[in-house]
Amino acid sequence: MPRAGYNILPTTEPAQDVTPLQTVSPPQMSQSNNEWTGHTMTMTISLPHIARVRFWTFWTLLVFSMSMLPIAASLVQSQIPGAQDFGVGIASSLITTLIPVLVLARESKHKDAWTSWTAIELTWMFVCAICWSVTGGRSISNAMWTCNGMCFRWSYQGMGRCTNFSYTICREYRVLAVFSWMIFFMLSTLFIWEFAIAISAHKKGDRFIWKSPAHAYGKGGAIYLEAPSPAFGHSEATLTKGKKADEEAVAERPRTPSALDSI
């Protein structure tokens, strides 16, 4: 039997009319998360859903903030110059410890609680990110200008002095600086992710996104034009009007051409 992909020459044709053999690559078998087209492979990488990332980020923030609270309190009570400036570190630790606990506790009973609204979540994450950046910057500044290795810098006759107290303070500066910027990075990443989802949903006609949880949206960026009813504190009539307005907006939106139309 002739093999697929080759031009089989009849025996009656002269040799000089032989056409070059042309190979046709057989289609490759589709695999999960991979699409094969001839010799070209397109790989699709599945990213974690924001709900999962958000959940573990909140727990990480809780642990880090609880760890930084006693360090910030120790610096405030040390009576060194500028010690009171680390009060923002105490405030940041308390806020970032209490809010994730409150949010996760409310979500365990009500998935669409007001504490999970996109507008509220973006607000407190932005405030906390600013507070932690101030704490981290202050810690780095004090560590650079106060600590020299394991000692304090003393301006008197250019002399330095090492004590156990100075070693402890300098170590606390550095630890607080490192964890402050780690917390800032986590908050900023989650803030940008949720804000991007909210903007995308708002552009696609979802006017309820700011009063519904952004992490509840579908995996892979699926956008729904209405949020669950428990997310709103309005009457049933208001919800009905909102749903009707959404349906009218969808009906007026230009129809996207489908690939099926050309078949």
mmCIF file of C-alpha atoms in Angstrom:
data_model
loop_
_atom_site.group_PDB
_atom_site.id
_atom_site.type_symbol
_atom_site.label_atom_id
_atom_site.label_comp_id
_atom_site.label_asym_id
_atom_site.label_seq_id
_atom_site.Cartn_x
_atom_site.Cartn_y
_atom_site.Cartn_z
ATOM 1 C CA MET A 1 0.000 0.000 0.000
ATOM 2 C CA PRO A 2 1.366 3.504 -0.731
ATOM 3 C CA ARG A 3 2.298 5.513 2.356
ATOM 4 C CA ALA A 4 0.449 8.735 3.020
ATOM 5 C CA GLY A 5 2.463 11.843 2.353
ATOM 6 C CA TYR A 6 4.468 10.625 -0.679
ATOM 7 C CA ASN A 7 3.833 10.995 -4.428
ATOM 8 C CA ILE A 8 3.930 7.463 -5.869
ATOM 9 C CA LEU A 9 5.087 7.512 -9.469
ATOM 10 C CA PRO A 10 3.427 5.249 -12.037
ATOM 11 C CA THR A 11 5.810 2.769 -13.620
ATOM 12 C CA THR A 12 4.869 3.859 -17.166
ATOM 13 C CA GLU A 13 6.271 7.407 -16.778
ATOM 14 C CA PRO A 14 9.851 8.120 -17.923
ATOM 15 C CA ALA A 15 12.503 8.643 -15.316
ATOM 16 C CA GLN A 16 13.226 12.241 -16.384
ATOM 17 C CA ASP A 17 9.710 13.326 -15.410
ATOM 18 C CA VAL A 18 10.193 12.275 -11.842
ATOM 19 C CA THR A 19 8.945 14.935 -9.481
ATOM 20 C CA PRO A 20 10.709 15.427 -6.147
ATOM 21 C CA LEU A 21 9.247 13.554 -3.252
ATOM 22 C CA GLN A 22 7.145 15.798 -1.038
ATOM 23 C CA THR A 23 6.695 14.836 2.546
ATOM 24 C CA VAL A 24 3.611 15.891 4.406
ATOM 25 C CA SER A 25 3.924 15.999 8.143
ATOM 26 C CA PRO A 26 1.078 14.052 9.684
ATOM 27 C CA PRO A 27 -0.950 15.942 12.282
ATOM 28 C CA GLN A 28 0.276 15.415 15.785
ATOM 29 C CA MET A 29 -1.869 14.205 18.616
ATOM 30 C CA SER A 30 -3.270 16.914 20.892
ATOM 31 C CA GLN A 31 -2.102 16.732 24.456
ATOM 32 C CA SER A 32 -3.392 18.421 27.604
ATOM 33 C CA ASN A 33 -2.189 22.027 27.857
ATOM 34 C CA ASN A 34 -0.262 21.567 24.567
ATOM 35 C CA GLU A 35 -1.279 22.124 20.963
ATOM 36 C CA TRP A 36 0.845 20.590 18.205
ATOM 37 C CA THR A 37 0.723 21.933 14.655
ATOM 38 C CA GLY A 38 3.139 20.096 12.372
ATOM 39 C CA HIS A 39 6.583 20.711 13.827
ATOM 40 C CA THR A 40 5.493 23.772 15.873
ATOM 41 C CA MET A 41 4.386 23.397 19.482
ATOM 42 C CA THR A 42 2.371 26.041 21.310
ATOM 43 C CA MET A 43 2.467 25.599 25.069
ATOM 44 C CA THR A 44 -0.206 27.026 27.333
ATOM 45 C CA ILE A 45 0.783 27.735 30.932
ATOM 46 C CA SER A 46 -2.089 27.649 33.399
ATOM 47 C CA LEU A 47 -1.779 30.330 36.074
ATOM 48 C CA PRO A 48 -3.260 30.000 39.571
ATOM 49 C CA HIS A 49 -6.643 31.577 40.123
ATOM 50 C CA ILE A 50 -6.636 34.847 42.038
ATOM 51 C CA ALA A 51 -8.866 33.400 44.768
ATOM 52 C CA ARG A 52 -6.205 30.837 45.686
ATOM 53 C CA VAL A 53 -3.371 33.376 45.547
ATOM 54 C CA ARG A 54 -5.395 35.832 47.604
ATOM 55 C CA PHE A 55 -6.194 33.239 50.288
ATOM 56 C CA TRP A 56 -2.569 32.220 50.863
ATOM 57 C CA THR A 57 -1.354 35.806 50.597
ATOM 58 C CA PHE A 58 -3.709 36.813 53.400
ATOM 59 C CA TRP A 59 -2.391 34.036 55.634
ATOM 60 C CA THR A 60 1.198 34.993 54.836
ATOM 61 C CA LEU A 61 0.459 38.633 55.633
ATOM 62 C CA LEU A 62 -1.083 37.562 58.918
ATOM 63 C CA VAL A 63 2.008 35.595 59.974
ATOM 64 C CA PHE A 64 4.486 38.263 58.860
ATOM 65 C CA SER A 65 2.555 41.100 60.504
ATOM 66 C CA MET A 66 2.264 39.263 63.815
ATOM 67 C CA SER A 67 6.019 38.651 63.716
ATOM 68 C CA MET A 68 6.827 42.319 63.038
ATOM 69 C CA LEU A 69 4.551 43.716 65.752
ATOM 70 C CA PRO A 70 6.863 42.978 68.738
ATOM 71 C CA ILE A 71 9.914 44.206 66.797
ATOM 72 C CA ALA A 72 8.274 47.533 65.971
ATOM 73 C CA ALA A 73 7.095 47.871 69.575
ATOM 74 C CA SER A 74 10.623 47.161 70.834
ATOM 75 C CA LEU A 75 12.065 49.915 68.641
ATOM 76 C CA VAL A 76 9.483 52.430 69.865
ATOM 77 C CA GLN A 77 10.347 51.644 73.496
ATOM 78 C CA SER A 78 14.127 51.759 72.928
ATOM 79 C CA GLN A 79 14.293 55.556 73.475
ATOM 80 C CA ILE A 80 16.851 55.968 70.692
ATOM 81 C CA PRO A 81 16.636 59.054 68.439
ATOM 82 C CA GLY A 82 13.678 58.727 66.081
ATOM 83 C CA ALA A 83 12.226 55.754 67.951
ATOM 84 C CA GLN A 84 8.705 57.198 67.906
ATOM 85 C CA ASP A 85 8.727 57.134 64.105
ATOM 86 C CA PHE A 86 8.279 53.380 64.262
ATOM 87 C CA GLY A 87 4.770 53.849 65.573
ATOM 88 C CA VAL A 88 3.714 53.498 61.934
ATOM 89 C CA GLY A 89 5.223 50.011 62.051
ATOM 90 C CA ILE A 90 2.977 49.123 64.986
ATOM 91 C CA ALA A 91 -0.068 50.511 63.181
ATOM 92 C CA SER A 92 0.825 48.650 59.988
ATOM 93 C CA SER A 93 1.258 45.370 61.859
ATOM 94 C CA LEU A 94 -2.048 45.719 63.696
ATOM 95 C CA ILE A 95 -4.036 46.641 60.582
ATOM 96 C CA THR A 96 -2.487 43.919 58.427
ATOM 97 C CA THR A 97 -3.093 41.368 61.182
ATOM 98 C CA LEU A 98 -6.708 42.217 61.968
ATOM 99 C CA ILE A 99 -8.128 42.882 58.500
ATOM 100 C CA PRO A 100 -7.224 39.517 56.868
ATOM 101 C CA VAL A 101 -8.657 37.712 59.899
ATOM 102 C CA LEU A 102 -11.881 39.724 59.647
ATOM 103 C CA VAL A 103 -12.180 39.221 55.886
ATOM 104 C CA LEU A 104 -11.536 35.472 55.954
ATOM 105 C CA ALA A 105 -13.874 34.998 58.929
ATOM 106 C CA ARG A 106 -16.697 36.819 57.161
ATOM 107 C CA GLU A 107 -16.107 34.884 53.938
ATOM 108 C CA SER A 108 -16.384 31.581 55.772
ATOM 109 C CA LYS A 109 -20.042 32.432 56.469
ATOM 110 C CA HIS A 110 -20.914 34.811 53.638
ATOM 111 C CA LYS A 111 -18.981 34.476 50.385
ATOM 112 C CA ASP A 112 -20.133 37.902 49.189
ATOM 113 C CA ALA A 113 -19.697 39.857 52.425
ATOM 114 C CA TRP A 114 -19.155 43.607 52.219
ATOM 115 C CA THR A 115 -15.657 43.169 53.633
ATOM 116 C CA SER A 116 -14.731 41.433 50.361
ATOM 117 C CA TRP A 117 -16.038 44.137 48.047
ATOM 118 C CA THR A 118 -13.461 45.176 45.488
ATOM 119 C CA ALA A 119 -13.580 48.881 46.399
ATOM 120 C CA ILE A 120 -13.076 48.197 50.113
ATOM 121 C CA GLU A 121 -10.347 45.621 49.557
ATOM 122 C CA LEU A 122 -8.394 47.859 47.198
ATOM 123 C CA THR A 123 -8.632 50.748 49.667
ATOM 124 C CA TRP A 124 -7.193 48.978 52.698
ATOM 125 C CA MET A 125 -4.525 47.196 50.649
ATOM 126 C CA PHE A 126 -3.376 50.538 49.224
ATOM 127 C CA VAL A 127 -3.216 52.143 52.686
ATOM 128 C CA CYS A 128 -1.329 49.179 54.158
ATOM 129 C CA ALA A 129 1.136 49.124 51.258
ATOM 130 C CA ILE A 130 1.938 52.808 51.846
ATOM 131 C CA CYS A 131 2.388 52.252 55.597
ATOM 132 C CA TRP A 132 4.719 49.291 55.074
ATOM 133 C CA SER A 133 6.788 51.202 52.513
ATOM 134 C CA VAL A 134 7.234 54.005 55.063
ATOM 135 C CA THR A 135 8.235 51.475 57.728
ATOM 136 C CA GLY A 136 10.693 49.751 55.410
ATOM 137 C CA GLY A 137 12.234 53.013 54.246
ATOM 138 C CA ARG A 138 12.604 54.299 57.797
ATOM 139 C CA SER A 139 14.235 51.045 58.900
ATOM 140 C CA ILE A 140 16.769 51.135 56.063
ATOM 141 C CA SER A 141 17.578 54.787 56.750
ATOM 142 C CA ASN A 142 18.184 54.171 60.455
ATOM 143 C CA ALA A 143 20.232 51.057 59.754
ATOM 144 C CA MET A 144 22.482 52.989 57.363
ATOM 145 C CA TRP A 145 23.020 56.061 59.515
ATOM 146 C CA THR A 146 22.893 54.540 62.974
ATOM 147 C CA CYS A 147 24.543 51.150 62.604
ATOM 148 C CA ASN A 148 28.142 50.610 61.611
ATOM 149 C CA GLY A 149 28.531 46.852 61.459
ATOM 150 C CA MET A 150 27.339 45.912 64.934
ATOM 151 C CA CYS A 151 27.959 49.323 66.560
ATOM 152 C CA PHE A 152 26.373 52.727 66.850
ATOM 153 C CA ARG A 153 28.082 55.604 65.103
ATOM 154 C CA TRP A 154 29.051 58.295 67.558
ATOM 155 C CA SER A 155 29.994 61.742 66.286
ATOM 156 C CA TYR A 156 32.135 62.494 69.333
ATOM 157 C CA GLN A 157 35.778 62.514 68.141
ATOM 158 C CA GLY A 158 34.870 59.979 65.456
ATOM 159 C CA MET A 159 34.839 57.169 67.994
ATOM 160 C CA GLY A 160 32.523 54.181 67.897
ATOM 161 C CA ARG A 161 31.290 51.907 70.621
ATOM 162 C CA CYS A 162 29.824 48.389 70.534
ATOM 163 C CA THR A 163 27.314 47.152 73.093
ATOM 164 C CA ASN A 164 24.804 44.329 73.221
ATOM 165 C CA PHE A 165 22.069 46.950 73.086
ATOM 166 C CA SER A 166 23.377 48.448 69.849
ATOM 167 C CA TYR A 167 23.733 44.997 68.291
ATOM 168 C CA THR A 168 20.095 44.189 69.117
ATOM 169 C CA ILE A 169 18.797 47.486 67.751
ATOM 170 C CA CYS A 170 20.708 47.169 64.491
ATOM 171 C CA ARG A 171 19.491 43.619 63.981
ATOM 172 C CA GLU A 172 15.897 44.708 64.577
ATOM 173 C CA TYR A 173 16.300 47.481 62.022
ATOM 174 C CA ARG A 174 17.436 45.061 59.358
ATOM 175 C CA VAL A 175 14.809 42.408 60.083
ATOM 176 C CA LEU A 176 12.016 44.984 60.067
ATOM 177 C CA ALA A 177 13.289 46.463 56.795
ATOM 178 C CA VAL A 178 13.391 43.092 55.010
ATOM 179 C CA PHE A 179 9.932 41.952 56.099
ATOM 180 C CA SER A 180 8.391 45.386 55.506
ATOM 181 C CA TRP A 181 9.397 45.341 51.860
ATOM 182 C CA MET A 182 8.285 41.725 51.454
ATOM 183 C CA ILE A 183 4.840 42.647 52.775
ATOM 184 C CA PHE A 184 4.791 45.724 50.543
ATOM 185 C CA PHE A 185 5.559 43.562 47.498
ATOM 186 C CA MET A 186 2.773 41.069 48.303
ATOM 187 C CA LEU A 187 0.201 43.810 48.889
ATOM 188 C CA SER A 188 1.208 45.664 45.724
ATOM 189 C CA THR A 189 1.014 42.524 43.578
ATOM 190 C CA LEU A 190 -2.433 41.588 44.867
ATOM 191 C CA PHE A 191 -3.625 45.200 44.545
ATOM 192 C CA ILE A 192 -2.535 45.445 40.888
ATOM 193 C CA TRP A 193 -4.085 42.047 40.076
ATOM 194 C CA GLU A 194 -7.483 42.867 41.582
ATOM 195 C CA PHE A 195 -7.476 46.380 40.142
ATOM 196 C CA ALA A 196 -6.813 44.986 36.655
ATOM 197 C CA ILE A 197 -9.731 42.544 37.030
ATOM 198 C CA ALA A 198 -12.014 45.351 38.205
ATOM 199 C CA ILE A 199 -11.079 47.646 35.311
ATOM 200 C CA SER A 200 -11.576 44.829 32.791
ATOM 201 C CA ALA A 201 -14.989 43.985 34.227
ATOM 202 C CA HIS A 202 -16.044 47.635 34.314
ATOM 203 C CA LYS A 203 -15.086 48.115 30.659
ATOM 204 C CA LYS A 204 -17.142 45.053 29.703
ATOM 205 C CA GLY A 205 -20.274 46.472 31.291
ATOM 206 C CA ASP A 206 -20.207 45.176 34.854
ATOM 207 C CA ARG A 207 -21.129 48.210 36.945
ATOM 208 C CA PHE A 208 -21.445 46.132 40.112
ATOM 209 C CA ILE A 209 -17.797 45.060 40.213
ATOM 210 C CA TRP A 210 -16.859 47.638 42.856
ATOM 211 C CA LYS A 211 -19.487 46.234 45.223
ATOM 212 C CA SER A 212 -18.715 42.576 44.609
ATOM 213 C CA PRO A 213 -15.628 40.407 45.227
ATOM 214 C CA ALA A 214 -13.123 40.551 42.378
ATOM 215 C CA HIS A 215 -11.685 37.160 43.352
ATOM 216 C CA ALA A 216 -15.103 35.527 42.706
ATOM 217 C CA TYR A 217 -14.829 36.092 38.971
ATOM 218 C CA GLY A 218 -14.376 33.113 36.720
ATOM 219 C CA LYS A 219 -11.056 31.401 36.134
ATOM 220 C CA GLY A 220 -9.232 32.502 33.032
ATOM 221 C CA GLY A 221 -10.688 36.016 33.061
ATOM 222 C CA ALA A 222 -14.343 35.122 32.467
ATOM 223 C CA ILE A 223 -16.431 38.186 33.253
ATOM 224 C CA TYR A 224 -20.032 37.981 34.405
ATOM 225 C CA LEU A 225 -22.395 40.888 33.936
ATOM 226 C CA GLU A 226 -24.038 40.593 37.309
ATOM 227 C CA ALA A 227 -22.785 39.676 40.741
ATOM 228 C CA PRO A 228 -24.600 37.472 43.253
ATOM 229 C CA SER A 229 -27.507 39.218 44.949
ATOM 230 C CA PRO A 230 -26.146 38.902 48.534
ATOM 231 C CA ALA A 231 -23.314 41.262 47.540
ATOM 232 C CA PHE A 232 -25.717 44.220 47.485
ATOM 233 C CA GLY A 233 -27.467 45.964 50.316
ATOM 234 C CA HIS A 234 -30.325 47.250 48.162
ATOM 235 C CA SER A 235 -33.947 46.328 47.647
ATOM 236 C CA GLU A 236 -35.165 43.732 45.191
ATOM 237 C CA ALA A 237 -36.569 46.492 42.983
ATOM 238 C CA THR A 238 -33.143 48.114 42.698
ATOM 239 C CA LEU A 239 -31.597 44.804 41.743
ATOM 240 C CA THR A 240 -34.266 44.245 39.090
ATOM 241 C CA LYS A 241 -33.613 47.679 37.585
ATOM 242 C CA GLY A 242 -29.878 47.046 37.564
ATOM 243 C CA LYS A 243 -30.327 43.699 35.841
ATOM 244 C CA LYS A 244 -32.609 45.255 33.227
ATOM 245 C CA ALA A 245 -30.063 48.010 32.559
ATOM 246 C CA ASP A 246 -27.357 45.391 32.071
ATOM 247 C CA GLU A 247 -29.490 43.454 29.612
ATOM 248 C CA GLU A 248 -30.166 46.624 27.605
ATOM 249 C CA ALA A 249 -26.459 47.468 27.556
ATOM 250 C CA VAL A 250 -25.627 43.993 26.280
ATOM 251 C CA ALA A 251 -28.295 44.223 23.573
ATOM 252 C CA GLU A 252 -26.925 47.572 22.351
ATOM 253 C CA ARG A 253 -23.318 46.389 22.346
ATOM 254 C CA PRO A 254 -21.963 45.616 18.825
ATOM 255 C CA ARG A 255 -21.918 41.936 18.087
ATOM 256 C CA THR A 256 -18.451 40.429 17.827
ATOM 257 C CA PRO A 257 -18.024 38.496 14.530
ATOM 258 C CA SER A 258 -17.810 34.794 15.100
ATOM 259 C CA ALA A 259 -15.551 32.359 13.305
ATOM 260 C CA LEU A 260 -18.624 30.207 12.652
ATOM 261 C CA ASP A 261 -20.101 32.898 10.392
ATOM 262 C CA SER A 262 -17.508 32.221 7.726
ATOM 263 C CA ILE A 263 -18.169 28.461 7.642
#
